[in-house]
mmCIF file with all atom_site columns, C-alpha atoms in Angstrom:
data_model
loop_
_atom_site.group_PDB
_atom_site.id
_atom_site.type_symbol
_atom_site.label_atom_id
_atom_site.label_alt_id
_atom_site.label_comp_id
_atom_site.label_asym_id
_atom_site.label_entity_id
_atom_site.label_seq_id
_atom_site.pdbx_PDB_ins_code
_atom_site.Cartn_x
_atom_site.Cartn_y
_atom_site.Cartn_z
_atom_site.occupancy
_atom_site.B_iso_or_equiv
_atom_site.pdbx_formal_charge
_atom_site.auth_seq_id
_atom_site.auth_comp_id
_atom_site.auth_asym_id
_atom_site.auth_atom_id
_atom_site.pdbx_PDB_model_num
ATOM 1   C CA . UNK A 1 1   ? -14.135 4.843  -55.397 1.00 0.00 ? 1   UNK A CA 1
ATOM 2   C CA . UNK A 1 2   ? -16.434 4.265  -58.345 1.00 0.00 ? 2   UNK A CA 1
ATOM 3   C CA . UNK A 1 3   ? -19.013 1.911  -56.890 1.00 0.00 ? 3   UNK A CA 1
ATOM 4   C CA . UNK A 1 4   ? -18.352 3.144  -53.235 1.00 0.00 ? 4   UNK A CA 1
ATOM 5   C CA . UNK A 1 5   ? -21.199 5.876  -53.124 1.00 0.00 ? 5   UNK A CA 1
ATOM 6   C CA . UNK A 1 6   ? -23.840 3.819  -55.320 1.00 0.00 ? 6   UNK A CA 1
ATOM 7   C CA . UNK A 1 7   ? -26.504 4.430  -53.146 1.00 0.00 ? 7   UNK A CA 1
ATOM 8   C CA . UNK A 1 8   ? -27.127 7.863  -51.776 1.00 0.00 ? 8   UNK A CA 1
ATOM 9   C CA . UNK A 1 9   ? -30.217 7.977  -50.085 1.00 0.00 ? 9   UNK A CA 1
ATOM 10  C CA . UNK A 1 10  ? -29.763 4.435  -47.441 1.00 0.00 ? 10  UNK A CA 1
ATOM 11  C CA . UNK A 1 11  ? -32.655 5.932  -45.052 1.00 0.00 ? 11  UNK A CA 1
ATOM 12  C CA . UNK A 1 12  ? -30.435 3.882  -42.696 1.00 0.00 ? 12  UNK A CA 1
ATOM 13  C CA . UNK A 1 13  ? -30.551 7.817  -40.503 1.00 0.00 ? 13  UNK A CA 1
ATOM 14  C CA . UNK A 1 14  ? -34.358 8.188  -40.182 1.00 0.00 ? 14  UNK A CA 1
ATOM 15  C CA . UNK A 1 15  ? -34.198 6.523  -36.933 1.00 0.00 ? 15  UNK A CA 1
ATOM 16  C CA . UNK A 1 16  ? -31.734 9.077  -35.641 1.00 0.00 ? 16  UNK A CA 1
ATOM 17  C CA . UNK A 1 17  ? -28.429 7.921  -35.863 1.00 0.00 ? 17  UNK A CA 1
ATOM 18  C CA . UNK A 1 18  ? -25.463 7.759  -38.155 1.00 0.00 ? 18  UNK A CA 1
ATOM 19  C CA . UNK A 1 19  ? -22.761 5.436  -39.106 1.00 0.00 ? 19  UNK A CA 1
ATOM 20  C CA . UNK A 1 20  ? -19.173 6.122  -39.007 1.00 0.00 ? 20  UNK A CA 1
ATOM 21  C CA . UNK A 1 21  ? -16.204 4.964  -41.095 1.00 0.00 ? 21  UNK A CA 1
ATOM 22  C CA . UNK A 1 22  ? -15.743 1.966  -38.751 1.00 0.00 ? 22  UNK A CA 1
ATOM 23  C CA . UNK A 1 23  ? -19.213 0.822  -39.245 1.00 0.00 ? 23  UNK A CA 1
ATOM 24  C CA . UNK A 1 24  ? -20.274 1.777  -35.542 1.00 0.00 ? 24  UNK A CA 1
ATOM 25  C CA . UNK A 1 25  ? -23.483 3.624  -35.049 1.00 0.00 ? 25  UNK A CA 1
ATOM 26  C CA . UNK A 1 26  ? -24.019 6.849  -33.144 1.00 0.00 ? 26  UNK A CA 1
ATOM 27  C CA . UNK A 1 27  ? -26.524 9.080  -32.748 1.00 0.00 ? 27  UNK A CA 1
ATOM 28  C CA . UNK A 1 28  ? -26.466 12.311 -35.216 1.00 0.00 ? 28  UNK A CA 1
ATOM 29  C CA . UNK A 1 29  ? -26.274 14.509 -32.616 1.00 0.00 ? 29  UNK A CA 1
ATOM 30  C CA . UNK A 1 30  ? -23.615 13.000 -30.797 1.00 0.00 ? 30  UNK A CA 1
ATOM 31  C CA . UNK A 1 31  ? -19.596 15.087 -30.320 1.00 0.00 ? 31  UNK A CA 1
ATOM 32  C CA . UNK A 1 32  ? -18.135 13.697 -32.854 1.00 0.00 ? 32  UNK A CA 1
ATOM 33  C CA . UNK A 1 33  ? -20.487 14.027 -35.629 1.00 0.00 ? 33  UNK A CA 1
ATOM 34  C CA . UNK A 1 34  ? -20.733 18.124 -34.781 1.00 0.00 ? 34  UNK A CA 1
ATOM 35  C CA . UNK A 1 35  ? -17.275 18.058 -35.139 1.00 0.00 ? 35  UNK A CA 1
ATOM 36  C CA . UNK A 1 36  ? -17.350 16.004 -38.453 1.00 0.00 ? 36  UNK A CA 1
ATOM 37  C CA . UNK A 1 37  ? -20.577 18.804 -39.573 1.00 0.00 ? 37  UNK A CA 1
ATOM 38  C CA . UNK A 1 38  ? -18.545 21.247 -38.801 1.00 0.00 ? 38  UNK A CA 1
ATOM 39  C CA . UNK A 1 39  ? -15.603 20.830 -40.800 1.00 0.00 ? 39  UNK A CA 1
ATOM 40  C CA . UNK A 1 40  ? -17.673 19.357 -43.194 1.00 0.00 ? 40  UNK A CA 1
ATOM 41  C CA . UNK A 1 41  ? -19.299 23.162 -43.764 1.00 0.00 ? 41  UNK A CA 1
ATOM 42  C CA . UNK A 1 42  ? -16.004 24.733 -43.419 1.00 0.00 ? 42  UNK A CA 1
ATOM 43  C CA . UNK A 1 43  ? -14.830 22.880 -46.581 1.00 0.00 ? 43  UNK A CA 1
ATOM 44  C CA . UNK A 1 44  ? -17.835 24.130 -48.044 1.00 0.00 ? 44  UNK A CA 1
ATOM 45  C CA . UNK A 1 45  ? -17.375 27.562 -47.247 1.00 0.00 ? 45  UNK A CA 1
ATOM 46  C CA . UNK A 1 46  ? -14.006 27.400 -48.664 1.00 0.00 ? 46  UNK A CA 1
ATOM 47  C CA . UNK A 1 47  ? -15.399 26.037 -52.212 1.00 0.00 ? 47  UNK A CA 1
ATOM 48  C CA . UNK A 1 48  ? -17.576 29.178 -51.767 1.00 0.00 ? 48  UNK A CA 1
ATOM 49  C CA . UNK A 1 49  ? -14.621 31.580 -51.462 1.00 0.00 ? 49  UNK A CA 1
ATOM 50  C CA . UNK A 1 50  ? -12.505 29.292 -54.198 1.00 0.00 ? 50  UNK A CA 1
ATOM 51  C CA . UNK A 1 51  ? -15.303 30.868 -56.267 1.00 0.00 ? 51  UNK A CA 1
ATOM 52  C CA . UNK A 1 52  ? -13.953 34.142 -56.047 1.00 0.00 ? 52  UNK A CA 1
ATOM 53  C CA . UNK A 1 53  ? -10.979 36.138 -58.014 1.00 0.00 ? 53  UNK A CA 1
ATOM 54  C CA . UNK A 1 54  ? -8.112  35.285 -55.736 1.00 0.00 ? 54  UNK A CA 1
ATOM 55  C CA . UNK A 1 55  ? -4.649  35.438 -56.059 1.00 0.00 ? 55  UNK A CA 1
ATOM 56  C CA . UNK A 1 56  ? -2.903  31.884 -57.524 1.00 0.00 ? 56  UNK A CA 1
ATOM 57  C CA . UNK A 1 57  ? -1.302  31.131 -54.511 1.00 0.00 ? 57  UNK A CA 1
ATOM 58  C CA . UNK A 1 58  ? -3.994  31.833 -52.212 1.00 0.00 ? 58  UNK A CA 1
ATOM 59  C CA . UNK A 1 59  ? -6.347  29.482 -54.612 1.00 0.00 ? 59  UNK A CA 1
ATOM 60  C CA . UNK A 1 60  ? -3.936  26.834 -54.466 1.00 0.00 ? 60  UNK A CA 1
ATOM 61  C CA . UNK A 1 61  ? -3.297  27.054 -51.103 1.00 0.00 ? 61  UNK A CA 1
ATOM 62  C CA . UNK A 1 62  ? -6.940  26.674 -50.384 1.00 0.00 ? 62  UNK A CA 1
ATOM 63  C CA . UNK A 1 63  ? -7.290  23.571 -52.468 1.00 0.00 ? 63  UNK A CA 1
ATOM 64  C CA . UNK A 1 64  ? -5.078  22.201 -50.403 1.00 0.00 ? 64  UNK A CA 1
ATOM 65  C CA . UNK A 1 65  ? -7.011  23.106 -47.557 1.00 0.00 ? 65  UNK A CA 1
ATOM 66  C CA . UNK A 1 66  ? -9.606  21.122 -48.842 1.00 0.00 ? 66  UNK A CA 1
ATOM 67  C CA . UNK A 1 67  ? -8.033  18.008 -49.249 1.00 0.00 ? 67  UNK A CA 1
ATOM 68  C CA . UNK A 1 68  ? -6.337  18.129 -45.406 1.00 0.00 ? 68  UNK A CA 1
ATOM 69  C CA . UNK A 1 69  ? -9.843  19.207 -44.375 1.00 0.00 ? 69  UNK A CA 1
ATOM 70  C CA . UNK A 1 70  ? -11.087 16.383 -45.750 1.00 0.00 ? 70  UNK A CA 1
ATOM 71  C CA . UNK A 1 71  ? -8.616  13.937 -44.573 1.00 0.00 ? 71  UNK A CA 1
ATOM 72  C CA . UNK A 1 72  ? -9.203  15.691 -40.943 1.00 0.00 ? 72  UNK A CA 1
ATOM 73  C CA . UNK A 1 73  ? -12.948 14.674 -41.882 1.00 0.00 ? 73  UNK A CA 1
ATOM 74  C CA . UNK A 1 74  ? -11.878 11.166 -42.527 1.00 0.00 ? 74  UNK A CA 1
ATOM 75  C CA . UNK A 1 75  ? -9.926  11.183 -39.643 1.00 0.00 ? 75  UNK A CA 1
ATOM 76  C CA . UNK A 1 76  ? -12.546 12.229 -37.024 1.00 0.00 ? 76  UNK A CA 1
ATOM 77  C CA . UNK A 1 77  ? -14.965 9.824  -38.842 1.00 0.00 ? 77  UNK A CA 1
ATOM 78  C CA . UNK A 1 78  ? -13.249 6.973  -37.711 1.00 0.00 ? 78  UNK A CA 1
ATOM 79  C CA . UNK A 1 79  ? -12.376 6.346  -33.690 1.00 0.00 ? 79  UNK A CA 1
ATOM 80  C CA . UNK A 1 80  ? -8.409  6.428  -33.230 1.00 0.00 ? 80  UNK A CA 1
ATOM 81  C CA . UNK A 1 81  ? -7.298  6.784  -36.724 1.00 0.00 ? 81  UNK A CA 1
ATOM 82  C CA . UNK A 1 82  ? -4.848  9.284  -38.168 1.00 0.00 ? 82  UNK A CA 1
ATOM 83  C CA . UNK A 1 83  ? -5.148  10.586 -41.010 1.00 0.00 ? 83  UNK A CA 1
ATOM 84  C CA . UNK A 1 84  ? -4.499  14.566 -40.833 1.00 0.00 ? 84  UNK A CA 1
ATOM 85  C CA . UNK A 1 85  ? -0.214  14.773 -40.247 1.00 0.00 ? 85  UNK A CA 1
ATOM 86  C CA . UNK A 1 86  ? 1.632   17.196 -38.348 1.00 0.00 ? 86  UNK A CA 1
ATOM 87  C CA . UNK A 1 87  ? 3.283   18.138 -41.891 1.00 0.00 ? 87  UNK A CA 1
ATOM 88  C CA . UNK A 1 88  ? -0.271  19.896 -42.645 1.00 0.00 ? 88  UNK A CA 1
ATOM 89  C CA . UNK A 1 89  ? -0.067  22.213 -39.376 1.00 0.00 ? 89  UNK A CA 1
ATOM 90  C CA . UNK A 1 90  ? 3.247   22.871 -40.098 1.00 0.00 ? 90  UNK A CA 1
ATOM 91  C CA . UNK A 1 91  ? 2.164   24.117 -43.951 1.00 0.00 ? 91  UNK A CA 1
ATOM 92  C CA . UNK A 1 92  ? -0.742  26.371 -42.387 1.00 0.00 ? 92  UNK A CA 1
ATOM 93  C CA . UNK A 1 93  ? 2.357   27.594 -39.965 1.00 0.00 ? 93  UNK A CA 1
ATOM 94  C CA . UNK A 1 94  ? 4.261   28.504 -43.278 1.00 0.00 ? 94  UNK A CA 1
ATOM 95  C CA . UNK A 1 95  ? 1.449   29.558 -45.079 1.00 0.00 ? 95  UNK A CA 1
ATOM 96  C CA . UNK A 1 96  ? 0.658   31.866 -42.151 1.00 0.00 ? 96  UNK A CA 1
ATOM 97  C CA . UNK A 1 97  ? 4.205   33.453 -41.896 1.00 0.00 ? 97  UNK A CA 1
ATOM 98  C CA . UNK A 1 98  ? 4.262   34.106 -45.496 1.00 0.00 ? 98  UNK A CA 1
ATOM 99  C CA . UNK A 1 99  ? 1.032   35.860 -46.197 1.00 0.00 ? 99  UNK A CA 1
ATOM 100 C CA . UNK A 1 100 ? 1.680   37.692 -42.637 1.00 0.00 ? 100 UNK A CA 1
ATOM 101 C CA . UNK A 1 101 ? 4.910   39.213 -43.546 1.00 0.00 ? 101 UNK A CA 1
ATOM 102 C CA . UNK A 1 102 ? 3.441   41.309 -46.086 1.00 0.00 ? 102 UNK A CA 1
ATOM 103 C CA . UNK A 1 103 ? 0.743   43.492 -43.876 1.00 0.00 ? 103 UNK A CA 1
ATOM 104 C CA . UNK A 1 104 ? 0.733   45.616 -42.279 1.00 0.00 ? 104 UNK A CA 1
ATOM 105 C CA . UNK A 1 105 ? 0.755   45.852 -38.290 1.00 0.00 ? 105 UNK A CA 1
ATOM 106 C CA . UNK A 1 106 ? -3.004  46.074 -36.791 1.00 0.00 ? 106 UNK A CA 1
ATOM 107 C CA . UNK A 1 107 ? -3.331  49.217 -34.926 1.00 0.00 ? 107 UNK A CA 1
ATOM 108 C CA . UNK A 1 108 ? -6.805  48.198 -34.290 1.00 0.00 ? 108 UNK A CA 1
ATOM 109 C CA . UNK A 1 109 ? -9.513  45.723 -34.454 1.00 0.00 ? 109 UNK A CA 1
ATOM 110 C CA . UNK A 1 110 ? -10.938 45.087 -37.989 1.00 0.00 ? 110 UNK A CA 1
ATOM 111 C CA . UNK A 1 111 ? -14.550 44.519 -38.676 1.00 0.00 ? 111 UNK A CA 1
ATOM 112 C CA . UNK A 1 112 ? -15.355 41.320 -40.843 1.00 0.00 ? 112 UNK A CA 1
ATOM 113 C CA . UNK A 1 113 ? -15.796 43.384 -44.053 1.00 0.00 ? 113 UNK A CA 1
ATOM 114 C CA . UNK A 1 114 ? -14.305 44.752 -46.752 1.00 0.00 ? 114 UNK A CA 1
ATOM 115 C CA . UNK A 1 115 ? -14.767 43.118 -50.687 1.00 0.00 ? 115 UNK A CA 1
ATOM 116 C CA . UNK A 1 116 ? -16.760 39.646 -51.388 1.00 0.00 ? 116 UNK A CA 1
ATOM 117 C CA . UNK A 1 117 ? -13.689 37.724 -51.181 1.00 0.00 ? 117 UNK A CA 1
ATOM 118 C CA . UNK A 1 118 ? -12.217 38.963 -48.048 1.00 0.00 ? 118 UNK A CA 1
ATOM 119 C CA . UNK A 1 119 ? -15.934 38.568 -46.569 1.00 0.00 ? 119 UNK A CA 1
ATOM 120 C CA . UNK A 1 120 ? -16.199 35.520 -47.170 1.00 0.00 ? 120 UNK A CA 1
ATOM 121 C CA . UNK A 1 121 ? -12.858 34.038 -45.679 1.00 0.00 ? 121 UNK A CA 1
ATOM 122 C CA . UNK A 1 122 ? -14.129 35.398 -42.262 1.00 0.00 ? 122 UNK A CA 1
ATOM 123 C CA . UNK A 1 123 ? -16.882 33.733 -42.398 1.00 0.00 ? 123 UNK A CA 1
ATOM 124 C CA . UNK A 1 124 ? -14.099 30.668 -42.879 1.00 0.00 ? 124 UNK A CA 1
ATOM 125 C CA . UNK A 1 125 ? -12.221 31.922 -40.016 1.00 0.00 ? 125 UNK A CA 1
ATOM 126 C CA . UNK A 1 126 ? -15.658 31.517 -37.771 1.00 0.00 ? 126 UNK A CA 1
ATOM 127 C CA . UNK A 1 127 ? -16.326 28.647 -39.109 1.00 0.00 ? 127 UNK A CA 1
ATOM 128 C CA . UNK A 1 128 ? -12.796 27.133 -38.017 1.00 0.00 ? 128 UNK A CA 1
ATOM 129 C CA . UNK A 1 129 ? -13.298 28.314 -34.878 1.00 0.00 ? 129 UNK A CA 1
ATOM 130 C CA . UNK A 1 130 ? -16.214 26.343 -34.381 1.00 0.00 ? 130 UNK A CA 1
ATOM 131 C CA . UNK A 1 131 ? -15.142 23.555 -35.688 1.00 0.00 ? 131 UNK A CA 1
ATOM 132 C CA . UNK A 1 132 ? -12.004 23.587 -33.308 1.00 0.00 ? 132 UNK A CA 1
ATOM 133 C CA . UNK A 1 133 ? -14.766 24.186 -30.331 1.00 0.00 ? 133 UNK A CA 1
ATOM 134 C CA . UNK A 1 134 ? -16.237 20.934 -31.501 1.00 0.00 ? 134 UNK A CA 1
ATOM 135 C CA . UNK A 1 135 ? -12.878 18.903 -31.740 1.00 0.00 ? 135 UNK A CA 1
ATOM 136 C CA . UNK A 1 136 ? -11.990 20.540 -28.069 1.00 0.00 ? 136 UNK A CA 1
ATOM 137 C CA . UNK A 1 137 ? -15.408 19.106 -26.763 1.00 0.00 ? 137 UNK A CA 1
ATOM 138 C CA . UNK A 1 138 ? -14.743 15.749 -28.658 1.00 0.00 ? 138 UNK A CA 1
ATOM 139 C CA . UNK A 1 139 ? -11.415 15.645 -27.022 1.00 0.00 ? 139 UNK A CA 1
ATOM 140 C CA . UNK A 1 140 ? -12.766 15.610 -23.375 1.00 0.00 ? 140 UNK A CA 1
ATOM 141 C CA . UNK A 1 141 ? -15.006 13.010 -23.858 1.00 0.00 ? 141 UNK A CA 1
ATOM 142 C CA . UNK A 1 142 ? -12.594 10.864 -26.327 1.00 0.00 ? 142 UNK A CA 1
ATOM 143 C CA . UNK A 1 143 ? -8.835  10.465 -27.120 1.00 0.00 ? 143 UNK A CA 1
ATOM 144 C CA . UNK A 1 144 ? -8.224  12.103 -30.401 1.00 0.00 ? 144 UNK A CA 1
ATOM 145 C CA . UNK A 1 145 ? -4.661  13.007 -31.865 1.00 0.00 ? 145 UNK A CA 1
ATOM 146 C CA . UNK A 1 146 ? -3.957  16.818 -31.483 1.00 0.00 ? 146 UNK A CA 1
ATOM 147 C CA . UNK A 1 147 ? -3.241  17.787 -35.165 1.00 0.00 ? 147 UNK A CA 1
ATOM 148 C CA . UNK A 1 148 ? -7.424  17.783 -35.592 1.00 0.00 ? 148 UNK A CA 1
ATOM 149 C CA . UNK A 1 149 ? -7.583  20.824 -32.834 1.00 0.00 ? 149 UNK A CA 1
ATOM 150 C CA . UNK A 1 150 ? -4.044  22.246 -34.097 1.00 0.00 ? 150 UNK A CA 1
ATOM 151 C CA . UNK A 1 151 ? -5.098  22.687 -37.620 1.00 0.00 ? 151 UNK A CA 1
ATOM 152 C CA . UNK A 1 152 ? -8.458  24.161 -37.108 1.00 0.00 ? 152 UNK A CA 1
ATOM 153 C CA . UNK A 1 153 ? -6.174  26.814 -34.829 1.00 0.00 ? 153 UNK A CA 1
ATOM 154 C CA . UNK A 1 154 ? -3.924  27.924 -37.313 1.00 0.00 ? 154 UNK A CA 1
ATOM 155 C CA . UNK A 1 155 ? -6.695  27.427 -39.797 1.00 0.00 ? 155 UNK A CA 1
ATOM 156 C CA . UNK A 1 156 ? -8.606  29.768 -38.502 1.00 0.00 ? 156 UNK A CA 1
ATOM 157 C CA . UNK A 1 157 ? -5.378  32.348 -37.986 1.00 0.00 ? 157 UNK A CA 1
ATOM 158 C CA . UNK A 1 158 ? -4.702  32.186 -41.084 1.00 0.00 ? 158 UNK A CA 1
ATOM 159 C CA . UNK A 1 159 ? -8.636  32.703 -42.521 1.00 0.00 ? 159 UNK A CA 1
ATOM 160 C CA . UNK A 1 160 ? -8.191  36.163 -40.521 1.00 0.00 ? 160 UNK A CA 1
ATOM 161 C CA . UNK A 1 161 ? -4.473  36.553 -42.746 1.00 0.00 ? 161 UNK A CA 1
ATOM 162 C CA . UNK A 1 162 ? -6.196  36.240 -45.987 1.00 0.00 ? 162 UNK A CA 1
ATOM 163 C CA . UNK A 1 163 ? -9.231  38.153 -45.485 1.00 0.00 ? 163 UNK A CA 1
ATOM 164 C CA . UNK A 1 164 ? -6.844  41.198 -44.800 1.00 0.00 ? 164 UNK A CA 1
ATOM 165 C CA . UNK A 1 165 ? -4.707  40.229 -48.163 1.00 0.00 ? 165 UNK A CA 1
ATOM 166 C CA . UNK A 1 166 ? -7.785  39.656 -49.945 1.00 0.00 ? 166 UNK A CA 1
ATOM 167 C CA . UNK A 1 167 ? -9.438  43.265 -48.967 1.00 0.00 ? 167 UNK A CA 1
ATOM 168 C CA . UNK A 1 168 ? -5.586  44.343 -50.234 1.00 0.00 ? 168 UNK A CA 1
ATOM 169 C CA . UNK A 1 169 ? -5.830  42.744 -53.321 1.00 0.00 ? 169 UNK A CA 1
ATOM 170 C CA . UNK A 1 170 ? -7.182  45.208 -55.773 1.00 0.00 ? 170 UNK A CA 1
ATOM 171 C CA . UNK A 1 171 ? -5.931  48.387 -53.646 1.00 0.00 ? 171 UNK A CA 1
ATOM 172 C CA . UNK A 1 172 ? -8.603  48.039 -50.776 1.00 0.00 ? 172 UNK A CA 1
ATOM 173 C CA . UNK A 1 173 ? -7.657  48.025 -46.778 1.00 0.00 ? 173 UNK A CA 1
ATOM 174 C CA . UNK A 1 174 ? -8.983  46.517 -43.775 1.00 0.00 ? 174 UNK A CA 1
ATOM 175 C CA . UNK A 1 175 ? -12.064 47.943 -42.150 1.00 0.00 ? 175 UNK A CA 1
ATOM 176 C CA . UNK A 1 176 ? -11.163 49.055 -38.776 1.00 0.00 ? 176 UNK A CA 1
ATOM 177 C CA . UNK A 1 177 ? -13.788 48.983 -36.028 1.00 0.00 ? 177 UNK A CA 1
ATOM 178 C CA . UNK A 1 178 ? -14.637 52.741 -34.916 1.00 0.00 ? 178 UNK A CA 1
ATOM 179 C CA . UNK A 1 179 ? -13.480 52.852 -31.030 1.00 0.00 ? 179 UNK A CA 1
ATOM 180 C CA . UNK A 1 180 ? -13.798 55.478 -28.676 1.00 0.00 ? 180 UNK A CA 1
ATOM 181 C CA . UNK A 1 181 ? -10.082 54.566 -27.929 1.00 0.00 ? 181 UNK A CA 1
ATOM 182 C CA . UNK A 1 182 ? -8.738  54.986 -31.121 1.00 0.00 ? 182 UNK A CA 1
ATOM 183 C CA . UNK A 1 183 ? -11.208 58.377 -31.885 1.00 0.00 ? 183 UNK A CA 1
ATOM 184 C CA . UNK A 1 184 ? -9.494  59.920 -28.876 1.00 0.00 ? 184 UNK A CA 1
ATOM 185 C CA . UNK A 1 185 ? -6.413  58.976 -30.033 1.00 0.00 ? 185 UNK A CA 1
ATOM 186 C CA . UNK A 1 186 ? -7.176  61.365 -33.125 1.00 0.00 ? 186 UNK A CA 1
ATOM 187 C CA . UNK A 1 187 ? -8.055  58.085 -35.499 1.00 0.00 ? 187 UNK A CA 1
ATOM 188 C CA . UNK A 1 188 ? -11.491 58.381 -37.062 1.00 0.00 ? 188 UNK A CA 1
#
């Protein structure tokens, strides 16, 4: 890929519109480059949570992340090409069982707090979900494959997964949201 990026700034945008990776042109604000934005900054969210101490499994699982987010971006760059496999949704299924099993069962709703690390993977998990909004919209107005809207889904489950092992990680819990339900039920 050496010479591929040579030239960074093109200015071949100032008028407005982008090109894609089959050399069509469309405007920057059309569906499918939100959708491409999107997961674009929900890879770069993840490099921001990669920053943190986290487990070795959960870093290497979100590597991995990375690189199918990046073939999804590939993917949605160019018009009826497949690049993201059903093999990836079925990891994030995996992946979600695994890191499941070990917590506890919600009694409540949890807040999107607790340490750095488990902070910042909801802000992933919001971020997949509007990404996925943005494939959904892209998919009424053009075929795409469903593995694009499938893995933001279980992405984004398994964001939520993580951020409660993460606020685990050095002894910490979830942050449960203070309802008048659960206060009458004699929680705090």
């Amino acid at each position: 890929m050496g010479n591929r990026l040579s030239q960074i700034a093109t200015r071949t945008g100032d008028a407005g519109t982008t090109g894609l990776g089959d050399n069509t042109r469309v405007p920057k604000d059309h569906l499918r480059v939100h959708a491409m934005g999107d997961v674009d900054e929900l890879n770069s969210h993840i490099g921001v949570l990669l920053c943190e101490d986290l487990p070795p499994e959960v870093r290497l699982l979100l590597v991995e992340i990375q690189h199918q987010l990046f073939n999804l971006g590939g993917e949605l760059s160019i018009p009826g090409y497949e690049l993201l496999k059903a093999e990836a949704v079925l990891a994030l299924d995996e992946a979600l069982a695994q890191h499941n099993e070990q917590l506890p069962r919600l009694q409540e709703f949890i807040l999107p707090a607790g340490n750095r690390a488990a902070s910042q993977a909801h802000v992933c998990r919001t971020v997949a979900r509007r990404a996925e909004r943005a494939v959904v919209a892209l998919g009424h107005a053009e075929d795409i494959k469903d593995a694009p809207r499938q893995y933001l889904n279980r992405l984004s489950d398994l964001m939520f997964v993580l951020a409660r092992v993460l606020n685990r990680m050095h002894g910490g819990d979830d942050v449960y949201w203070k309802s008048e339900r659960l206060a009458q039920a004699g929680g705090e």
